[in-house]
């Protein structure tokens, strides 16, 4: 079977499956006639560890051990000249003014920076180092986290003149690559929608900082008693 | 402070809430001196606009006195008597700079939520659901005004409160309705809905040179006001065939300009009304477009239909065949009050616009629920009830 299907069990998972499955199989050997289901489960774990393929995982949608990257794309027009928009972004320490999930970005050299962030669903900050991998002044900035980061991530922003000659079109892509394996996939599934909404909102806030100089909010305004009643449709 | 809050469909309560404070550098806090009910609030109260939450403070048409300004406010000072435009505009985005303030890119904190429905988000509006930003409204003693330099206009001394308050929303909406309808000297204009906005559309159409304006409603007291204060001819749609009467009144051509100042909760007669009520109840359409259908049918060939009555979502049986084959122009929009405020204040000062008759009832915030009930049921000759906190 393993020859017909790509492996969808990662090396670490195979080791865990073999260890647990083997131990269960050994312990249930003497009581096989009384607890056949347990023995069967143990056998299945050993099978998936040796074959490197798991039909149940496949049935649940996992085709290989590679976790696809989460790509979040935004397109916006900003009513400011292209150079000004580029310059604000290129000064990476500005990013936390509109990306609220970033605690800080320290620019250590012209291309190397240190980032600290809080992600939805995680307690405490995570930190990583990043480098600018491509820089076309006024037009393009691309960066990526250095190898060894907890969450592999990269991003790029393209700046171009809008047809009105006064404003700037930006195309931003943020990519997150969750750690390999089922745990990584689980985190990614959980994070994906939260992350997408968060990043999309933060790119909108970039426009707001550039144009209006502040981010609109209602946090802290008065309201009457919230009894939970809402009108959805 | 006291504030009138939405607590559920047709459930309003006057509650004690925190005072507002400055949250952003371009904010001001205004002590509300007058805050008017608006027909568009009824869509919130009757449950036809989504994303209301219990505890939301209602109200978007108001004047007051500046009591505090954020450190980036340049033009306003404490003590200024101001009228504040209902829609909030940042003044800096491409839309605001083209004077399309209700399309502001930056004033709606819930832009992403709205983008999912409208595809592109529009401006925030005071007290008008979370889809439009979730801003606390003006039926309160104080209100926080974001981007105050752009949204708050000083009221000239010679203009009285009851004239100025409607410059917040009702007057610019009516004026923009006539402007979008392209009213030119010699035109015959038909206005559906003789509420506050319709009354202002009637006066504005004459200002732009209309030869005749015809008001259509079912309430005789409102039609009488349109005749008295707007010099309009009137049709009561419950006792006359609107299409036939308009044809007769226009030499068989139809009106050049048709203005829908009613929107999504239109009343109509006969089977059509029950059809729309049923579909709306079953959530098969969000809006009852009876007026829009009739305006498209009534409009002369090559004429213009202008829509300022509020619609929220989808409406059925719009006669597209008539729209196309009669070569009509159709325009709509929430008003860009910031664009018109100074002009309108001048027109009012010169006596060329007279909105003050709209104020039929002065009420306290404590009687807010009762005032809205009266307004909703069109009792006691009510055009606009205005809170004086």
XYZ file of C-alpha atoms in Angstrom:
622
model
C 0.000 0.000 0.000
C 2.792 2.362 0.820
C 3.990 2.141 -2.732
C 0.640 3.361 -4.091
C 0.363 6.324 -1.717
C 2.698 9.099 -0.718
C 3.707 8.878 2.922
C 1.361 10.876 5.116
C 2.897 9.968 8.463
C 5.882 12.081 9.454
C 9.067 10.432 10.835
C 8.384 11.600 14.389
C 4.823 10.337 14.236
C 6.081 6.974 12.941
C 8.407 6.617 15.934
C 5.609 7.525 18.376
C 3.135 5.186 16.683
C 5.651 2.326 16.777
C 6.541 2.840 20.437
C 2.962 3.121 21.689
C 1.564 0.528 19.281
C 4.369 -1.934 20.111
C 3.911 -1.565 23.850
C 0.123 -1.942 23.569
C 0.519 -4.983 21.362
C 2.933 -6.578 23.824
C 0.661 -5.950 26.815
C -2.531 -7.061 25.100
C -0.939 -10.241 23.731
C -1.919 -12.365 26.742
C -5.461 -11.019 26.903
C -6.058 -11.021 23.139
C -9.226 -13.128 23.365
C -10.777 -10.768 25.959
C -9.778 -7.405 24.508
C -9.592 -7.805 20.736
C -10.315 -4.136 19.977
C -7.298 -2.934 21.930
C -5.062 -5.415 20.142
C -6.482 -4.332 16.801
C -5.781 -0.658 17.573
C -2.246 -1.530 18.646
C -1.748 -3.446 15.428
C -2.989 -0.503 13.423
C -0.492 1.866 15.081
C 2.363 -0.492 14.328
C 1.154 -0.850 10.746
C 1.049 2.925 10.106
C 4.487 3.353 11.640
C 6.058 0.723 9.401
C 4.160 1.620 6.231
C 4.460 5.389 6.762
C 0.903 5.634 5.451
C -2.294 6.063 7.441
C -5.651 5.458 5.711
C -7.508 7.173 8.549
C -5.402 10.334 8.231
C -5.965 10.237 4.503
C -9.700 9.871 4.996
C -9.482 12.952 7.238
C -7.867 14.870 4.393
C -4.177 14.541 5.034
C -2.455 13.509 1.805
C 1.200 13.948 2.765
C 3.436 15.118 5.594
C 3.910 18.534 4.034
C 1.764 21.236 5.641
C 0.693 23.820 3.108
C 1.639 27.395 3.896
C -1.094 29.830 4.873
C -1.055 32.704 2.399
C -2.923 35.851 3.277
C -3.278 38.353 0.455
C -4.512 41.924 0.636
C -5.043 44.523 -2.060
C -5.520 48.146 -1.102
C -5.198 51.616 -2.553
C -3.588 54.205 -0.321
C -4.096 57.888 -0.976
C -0.428 58.813 -0.505
C 2.547 58.937 -2.903
C 4.291 55.619 -3.567
C 7.644 56.627 -2.098
C 6.094 57.729 1.187
C 4.114 54.493 1.492
C 7.177 52.388 0.686
C 9.383 54.289 3.141
C 6.974 53.824 6.028
C 6.845 50.071 5.519
C 10.567 49.719 4.846
C 11.243 51.161 8.282
C 10.246 47.851 9.830
C 10.055 49.273 13.346
C 6.898 51.089 12.148
C 5.054 47.800 11.593
C 3.752 47.497 15.187
C 1.888 50.830 14.799
C -0.615 49.065 12.586
C 0.098 45.352 13.168
C -1.192 45.028 16.689
C -0.060 41.408 17.006
C 3.558 42.570 16.751
C 4.947 43.720 20.056
C 8.080 45.195 18.493
C 10.437 44.980 15.559
C 14.076 45.936 16.145
C 16.176 46.746 13.089
C 19.645 45.406 13.905
C 21.292 46.013 10.541
C 19.947 47.313 7.265
C 18.605 43.855 6.400
C 18.461 41.969 9.706
C 15.726 42.462 12.273
C 14.373 40.898 15.436
C 10.613 40.443 15.806
C 8.420 39.781 18.843
C 4.762 38.859 18.386
C 1.694 37.499 20.111
C -0.391 35.100 18.043
C -4.032 34.212 18.618
C -4.380 31.073 20.710
C -0.892 31.340 22.186
C 0.140 32.601 25.568
C 3.275 34.705 25.779
C 5.255 36.283 22.978
C 7.226 34.424 20.358
C 10.369 35.932 18.920
C 12.359 35.374 15.780
C 14.971 36.922 13.543
C 14.222 37.936 9.996
C 16.034 39.247 6.984
C 15.046 41.374 4.027
C 15.524 39.127 1.036
C 14.561 41.577 -1.661
C 14.378 45.348 -1.652
C 13.546 47.493 -4.667
C 13.285 50.990 -3.204
C 9.860 52.438 -3.908
C 8.502 49.230 -5.420
C 9.036 46.030 -3.473
C 9.975 44.655 -0.067
C 10.321 40.918 0.642
C 11.361 39.395 3.969
C 11.467 36.017 5.675
C 12.138 34.593 9.094
C 15.574 33.027 9.457
C 15.754 29.226 9.711
C 15.125 27.987 13.225
C 12.113 30.227 13.868
C 9.177 28.710 15.754
C 6.782 29.717 13.031
C 8.347 29.881 9.624
C 6.998 33.036 8.006
C 7.642 35.371 5.144
C 6.034 38.349 3.520
C 6.232 40.677 0.589
C 4.649 43.970 -0.383
C 4.503 45.394 -3.865
C 3.920 49.112 -4.363
C 2.705 50.602 -7.636
C 1.223 53.881 -8.801
C -2.576 53.917 -9.013
C -4.080 55.194 -12.277
C -5.067 58.500 -10.633
C -1.379 59.376 -10.414
C -1.701 60.411 -6.766
C -2.239 57.232 -4.785
C -0.472 53.914 -4.390
C -1.727 50.382 -4.924
C -0.278 47.821 -2.570
C -0.369 44.057 -2.789
C 0.720 42.397 0.426
C 1.217 38.674 0.972
C 1.927 37.163 4.376
C 2.882 33.481 4.486
C 2.964 31.268 7.551
C 4.385 27.801 7.479
C 3.268 25.777 10.480
C 5.620 23.087 11.844
C 5.407 19.729 10.059
C 3.370 16.851 11.447
C -0.127 16.438 12.731
C 0.358 18.816 15.641
C 1.493 21.487 13.218
C -1.508 20.841 10.984
C -3.798 21.056 13.977
C -2.350 24.399 15.005
C -2.548 25.630 11.434
C -6.204 24.631 11.076
C -6.996 26.393 14.300
C -4.985 29.486 13.511
C -5.798 29.875 9.853
C -9.118 31.772 10.075
C -8.026 33.787 13.102
C -4.747 34.689 11.477
C -6.399 35.610 8.201
C -8.893 37.964 9.833
C -6.179 39.466 12.011
C -3.703 40.125 9.197
C -6.379 41.468 6.822
C -7.511 43.894 9.506
C -3.957 44.978 10.200
C -3.248 45.720 6.541
C -6.402 47.880 6.497
C -4.950 49.628 9.515
C -1.762 50.346 7.544
C -3.917 52.327 5.116
C -5.562 54.108 8.053
C -2.264 55.094 9.618
C -0.937 56.318 6.267
C -4.074 58.303 5.375
C -5.960 59.292 8.501
C -3.095 59.098 10.981
C -5.142 57.032 13.418
C -7.020 53.738 13.577
C -10.791 54.052 14.087
C -12.071 52.419 17.229
C -15.044 52.121 19.521
C -13.171 50.331 22.307
C -13.822 52.262 25.492
C -17.002 54.040 24.387
C -20.141 53.864 26.529
C -22.956 51.419 25.970
C -26.054 50.225 27.781
C -26.450 46.847 29.392
C -25.297 44.044 27.054
C -27.858 41.320 27.747
C -26.518 39.230 24.867
C -29.434 39.954 22.568
C -28.357 40.687 18.992
C -30.016 41.044 15.627
C -28.031 38.991 13.162
C -30.375 39.064 10.171
C -25.093 59.990 31.744
C -28.507 59.016 30.407
C -28.776 57.352 26.985
C -31.510 55.743 24.905
C -30.468 52.156 24.133
C -31.649 49.442 21.775
C -32.536 46.341 23.779
C -34.109 44.182 21.098
C -36.701 44.548 18.358
C -39.122 47.355 19.365
C -37.549 47.381 22.820
C -35.892 50.691 23.741
C -34.805 51.682 27.225
C -33.349 54.807 28.746
C -30.328 53.668 30.728
C -27.545 55.200 32.773
C -24.216 54.623 31.029
C -20.619 55.846 31.311
C -19.748 59.274 29.933
C -17.844 59.130 26.639
C -14.176 60.102 26.528
C -11.584 60.926 23.893
C -10.279 57.683 22.401
C -8.321 58.968 19.399
C -6.339 62.197 18.787
C -8.853 63.588 16.279
C -11.888 63.007 18.563
C -14.011 65.596 20.283
C -16.667 65.140 22.942
C -19.904 67.065 22.390
C -22.620 67.823 24.932
C -25.798 67.030 23.006
C -28.389 69.799 23.023
C -30.733 68.361 20.390
C -30.919 64.874 18.885
C -33.617 63.942 16.396
C -35.324 60.670 15.599
C -34.902 59.670 11.948
C -36.979 57.366 9.776
C -33.914 55.224 9.205
C -33.801 54.458 12.973
C -37.103 52.641 12.535
C -35.358 49.998 10.404
C -33.070 49.312 13.387
C -35.918 49.356 15.888
C -38.174 47.154 13.759
C -35.302 44.700 13.241
C -34.507 45.045 9.548
C -30.858 46.120 9.809
C -28.522 43.345 10.947
C -25.761 43.502 13.577
C -27.530 45.429 16.358
C -26.538 44.479 19.906
C -28.510 45.083 23.060
C -27.000 48.114 24.778
C -26.281 50.030 21.557
C -27.035 53.751 21.940
C -29.274 55.038 19.124
C -29.340 58.417 17.373
C -27.370 60.087 14.578
C -28.902 63.500 13.876
C -27.730 66.049 16.433
C -26.230 69.338 17.496
C -24.393 70.283 20.644
C -21.561 72.089 22.322
C -17.930 70.983 22.166
C -16.721 70.169 25.690
C -13.406 68.420 25.008
C -11.047 68.034 22.041
C -8.275 65.529 21.279
C -4.751 66.853 20.756
C -4.890 66.568 16.950
C -8.086 68.643 16.641
C -7.151 71.965 15.001
C -10.298 73.870 14.056
C -12.687 73.234 16.931
C -12.549 74.669 20.409
C -14.362 73.997 23.667
C -17.606 75.983 23.680
C -18.236 75.824 19.927
C -21.875 75.268 19.003
C -21.789 72.638 16.284
C -23.928 70.484 14.041
C -22.352 67.065 13.494
C -22.855 65.126 10.264
C -24.328 61.614 10.770
C -21.786 59.811 8.601
C -18.206 59.853 9.796
C -15.438 60.755 7.317
C -11.671 60.729 7.878
C -11.126 63.596 5.428
C -7.954 62.061 4.036
C -8.846 58.987 1.972
C -9.503 59.156 -1.760
C -13.281 59.152 -1.217
C -13.394 61.943 1.359
C -11.096 64.034 -0.799
C -13.483 63.613 -3.719
C -16.289 64.760 -1.380
C -17.835 61.271 -1.228
C -17.841 61.241 2.557
C -20.277 58.387 3.168
C -17.875 56.134 1.268
C -14.960 56.907 3.612
C -12.416 54.080 3.732
C -11.145 54.773 7.216
C -13.993 55.607 9.589
C -15.597 52.178 9.972
C -13.808 50.056 12.604
C -15.790 47.037 11.382
C -14.780 47.438 7.739
C -13.906 43.754 7.356
C -17.329 42.685 8.634
C -19.035 45.028 6.192
C -16.745 44.050 3.328
C -18.095 40.495 3.511
C -21.568 41.804 2.655
C -20.987 44.941 0.554
C -17.706 43.773 -1.035
C -16.189 47.168 -0.225
C -16.721 48.806 3.156
C -18.422 52.193 3.622
C -18.205 54.912 6.259
C -19.124 54.557 9.902
C -22.413 56.145 11.022
C -23.312 57.233 14.571
C -25.699 54.845 16.316
C -26.407 52.788 13.231
C -25.510 49.101 13.907
C -22.155 47.377 14.095
C -22.059 46.914 10.340
C -21.705 50.694 10.156
C -19.013 50.836 12.809
C -20.874 50.271 16.082
C -20.435 53.902 17.148
C -22.439 55.044 20.167
C -25.288 57.309 19.051
C -26.470 60.778 19.993
C -29.600 60.045 22.038
C -27.505 60.724 25.117
C -26.215 63.650 27.132
C -22.744 63.445 25.582
C -21.271 61.877 22.464
C -17.766 61.200 21.205
C -17.230 62.562 17.672
C -14.318 60.994 15.718
C -12.553 63.072 13.014
C -14.273 66.054 14.585
C -12.586 68.720 12.442
C -14.273 67.239 9.384
C -17.647 66.207 10.808
C -18.554 69.081 13.177
C -19.593 72.428 11.677
C -19.912 75.628 13.672
C -23.477 76.932 13.570
C -23.746 80.625 12.623
C -25.310 82.633 15.457
C -28.385 83.655 13.489
C -29.406 80.019 12.923
C -31.607 78.516 15.622
C -31.147 75.019 17.091
C -34.329 73.648 15.528
C -33.080 74.746 12.100
C -29.522 73.504 12.538
C -30.231 70.038 13.928
C -31.581 68.720 10.628
C -28.414 69.776 8.765
C -26.911 66.723 10.462
C -28.786 64.317 8.189
C -32.303 65.148 6.964
C -31.481 68.299 4.998
C -28.331 66.998 3.229
C -30.100 63.718 2.412
C -32.993 65.563 0.800
C -30.655 67.966 -0.978
C -28.472 65.153 -2.294
C -31.592 63.302 -3.452
C -32.531 66.254 -5.653
C -28.941 66.640 -6.844
C -28.632 62.951 -7.753
C -31.979 63.180 -9.533
C -30.366 65.827 -11.752
C -33.170 68.349 -11.219
C -32.955 71.133 -13.834
C -35.061 74.246 -14.424
C -38.400 73.220 -15.892
C -38.381 69.667 -14.533
C -41.322 67.929 -12.929
C -40.162 66.024 -9.853
C -42.036 63.266 -7.999
C -41.036 62.538 -4.393
C -42.182 59.345 -2.674
C -42.329 59.753 1.097
C -43.257 63.032 2.780
C -41.230 62.458 5.956
C -38.319 64.662 6.957
C -36.095 63.672 4.041
C -38.891 63.854 1.473
C -39.867 67.333 2.703
C -36.279 68.505 2.283
C -36.043 66.893 -1.166
C -39.150 68.834 -2.192
C -37.666 72.178 -1.069
C -34.292 71.332 -2.641
C -35.881 70.394 -5.974
C -37.509 73.834 -6.161
C -34.160 75.440 -5.256
C -32.631 73.671 -8.243
C -35.265 75.086 -10.514
C -38.003 72.430 -10.625
C -41.200 73.685 -12.241
C -43.469 71.418 -10.196
C -42.938 68.927 -7.373
C -45.431 66.179 -6.594
C -45.354 64.458 -3.181
C -46.695 60.927 -2.690
C -47.587 59.513 0.744
C -50.513 57.933 2.565
C -50.607 60.324 5.525
C -52.669 63.434 4.898
C -50.932 65.474 7.617
C -47.556 64.903 5.947
C -48.961 65.704 2.519
C -50.459 68.869 3.991
C -47.018 69.838 5.345
C -45.516 69.210 1.894
C -48.113 71.500 0.361
C -47.713 74.205 3.005
C -43.945 74.226 3.510
C -42.831 72.858 0.132
C -45.506 74.111 -2.280
C -45.876 70.522 -3.490
C -48.854 68.998 -5.278
C -49.908 65.868 -3.433
C -51.099 62.332 -4.144
C -52.387 60.035 -1.411
C -51.571 56.584 -2.759
C -54.314 54.964 -0.696
C -57.024 56.898 -2.451
C -55.545 57.418 -5.928
C -53.807 55.372 -8.613
C -50.308 56.868 -8.465
C -49.164 55.909 -11.975
C -52.375 57.138 -13.557
C -52.391 60.387 -11.576
C -48.746 61.131 -12.430
C -49.438 60.477 -16.094
C -52.406 62.767 -16.013
C -50.409 65.478 -14.206
C -47.547 65.413 -16.712
C -49.280 65.466 -20.063
C -48.776 61.719 -20.403
C -44.974 61.933 -20.188
C -44.274 61.044 -16.568
C -42.045 62.945 -14.104
C -38.513 63.820 -15.235
C -37.066 63.001 -11.844
C -38.313 60.422 -9.342
C -37.028 60.393 -5.765
C -37.435 57.405 -3.415
C -37.351 58.858 0.097
C -38.969 55.781 1.647
C -36.719 52.749 1.348
C -36.915 49.209 2.637
C -40.090 49.334 4.723
C -42.335 50.779 2.041
C -46.054 50.414 2.399
C -48.107 49.701 -0.690
C -51.614 48.607 -1.462
C -53.210 45.280 -2.320
C -51.514 42.018 -3.191
C -48.070 43.533 -3.738
C -47.863 44.585 -0.101
C -48.704 41.110 1.220
C -46.268 39.527 -1.249
C -43.382 41.671 0.060
C -44.370 41.362 3.723
C -44.393 37.577 3.382
C -41.074 37.379 1.590
C -39.493 39.759 4.084
C -40.853 37.755 7.006
C -39.440 34.559 5.520
C -36.067 36.310 4.971
C -36.415 35.699 1.222
C -35.848 39.392 0.689
C -34.584 41.905 3.221
C -36.151 44.967 1.626
C -39.695 45.792 0.484
C -39.057 47.795 -2.682
C -42.615 48.870 -3.543
C -41.643 52.526 -3.951
C -38.608 51.748 -6.076
C -40.742 49.611 -8.416
C -43.315 52.369 -8.730
C -40.684 55.064 -9.282
C -39.115 53.075 -12.109
C -42.534 52.544 -13.654
C -43.630 56.166 -13.253
C -40.443 57.852 -14.500
C -40.549 59.367 -17.984
C -38.425 57.801 -20.735
C -34.809 58.851 -20.272
C -35.520 60.189 -16.777
C -33.677 59.718 -13.490
C -34.544 57.715 -10.383
C -32.752 58.865 -7.232
C -32.739 56.598 -4.169
C -32.057 57.937 -0.662
C -34.548 55.817 1.280
C -32.435 53.226 3.085
C -32.109 49.719 1.665
C -30.033 47.112 3.456
C -29.726 44.024 1.311
C -31.690 42.382 -1.484
C -35.062 43.229 -2.996
C -37.114 41.260 -5.504
C -39.102 41.978 -8.661
C -37.274 45.134 -9.637
C -38.607 45.935 -13.124
C -35.302 45.811 -14.967
C -37.024 45.591 -18.336
C -38.528 49.032 -17.759
C -35.251 50.390 -16.481
C -33.423 49.278 -19.607
C -36.006 49.935 -22.264
C -36.919 53.356 -20.900
C -33.231 54.312 -20.804
C -33.401 55.385 -17.174
C -30.604 56.627 -14.951
C -30.626 55.363 -11.391
C -28.501 56.761 -8.573
C -28.413 56.147 -4.860
C -26.387 56.801 -1.777
C -26.086 57.786 1.835
C -25.601 61.532 1.977
C -22.191 63.206 1.939
C -23.172 65.751 4.576
C -19.701 67.257 4.961
C -19.898 68.346 1.321
C -23.159 70.258 1.765
C -23.165 71.492 5.379
C -21.822 75.034 4.811
C -24.005 75.603 1.748
C -27.088 74.325 3.563
C -26.467 76.520 6.616
C -26.265 79.511 4.255
C -29.482 78.533 2.470
C -31.220 78.202 5.829
C -29.882 81.565 7.030
C -31.183 83.152 3.830
C -34.584 81.550 4.351
C -34.360 79.521 1.142
C -34.578 76.228 3.051
C -36.913 75.988 6.056
C -36.408 72.701 7.898
C -37.646 73.892 11.317
C -41.254 72.756 10.747
C -40.001 69.143 10.889
C -39.640 69.492 14.660
C -43.137 68.636 15.845
C -42.308 67.202 19.295
C -39.687 68.023 21.937
C -39.143 65.111 24.314
C -36.843 64.088 27.127
C -34.581 61.046 26.887
C -36.674 59.355 29.596
C -39.604 59.336 27.202
C -37.492 57.979 24.327
C -39.307 54.689 23.866
C -42.706 56.413 23.798
C -41.450 59.019 21.339
C -40.253 56.355 18.924
C -43.566 54.507 19.280
C -45.413 57.679 18.314
C -43.011 58.273 15.409
C -43.230 54.654 14.231
C -47.019 54.726 14.290
C -47.132 58.245 12.823
C -49.384 59.435 15.624
C -50.142 62.963 16.704
C -48.992 64.585 13.474
C -45.387 63.623 14.178
C -42.754 64.524 11.588
C -39.706 64.463 13.867
C -39.467 64.081 17.611
C -36.338 65.738 18.978
C -34.653 64.905 22.278
C -33.358 67.782 24.367
C -31.102 66.065 26.899
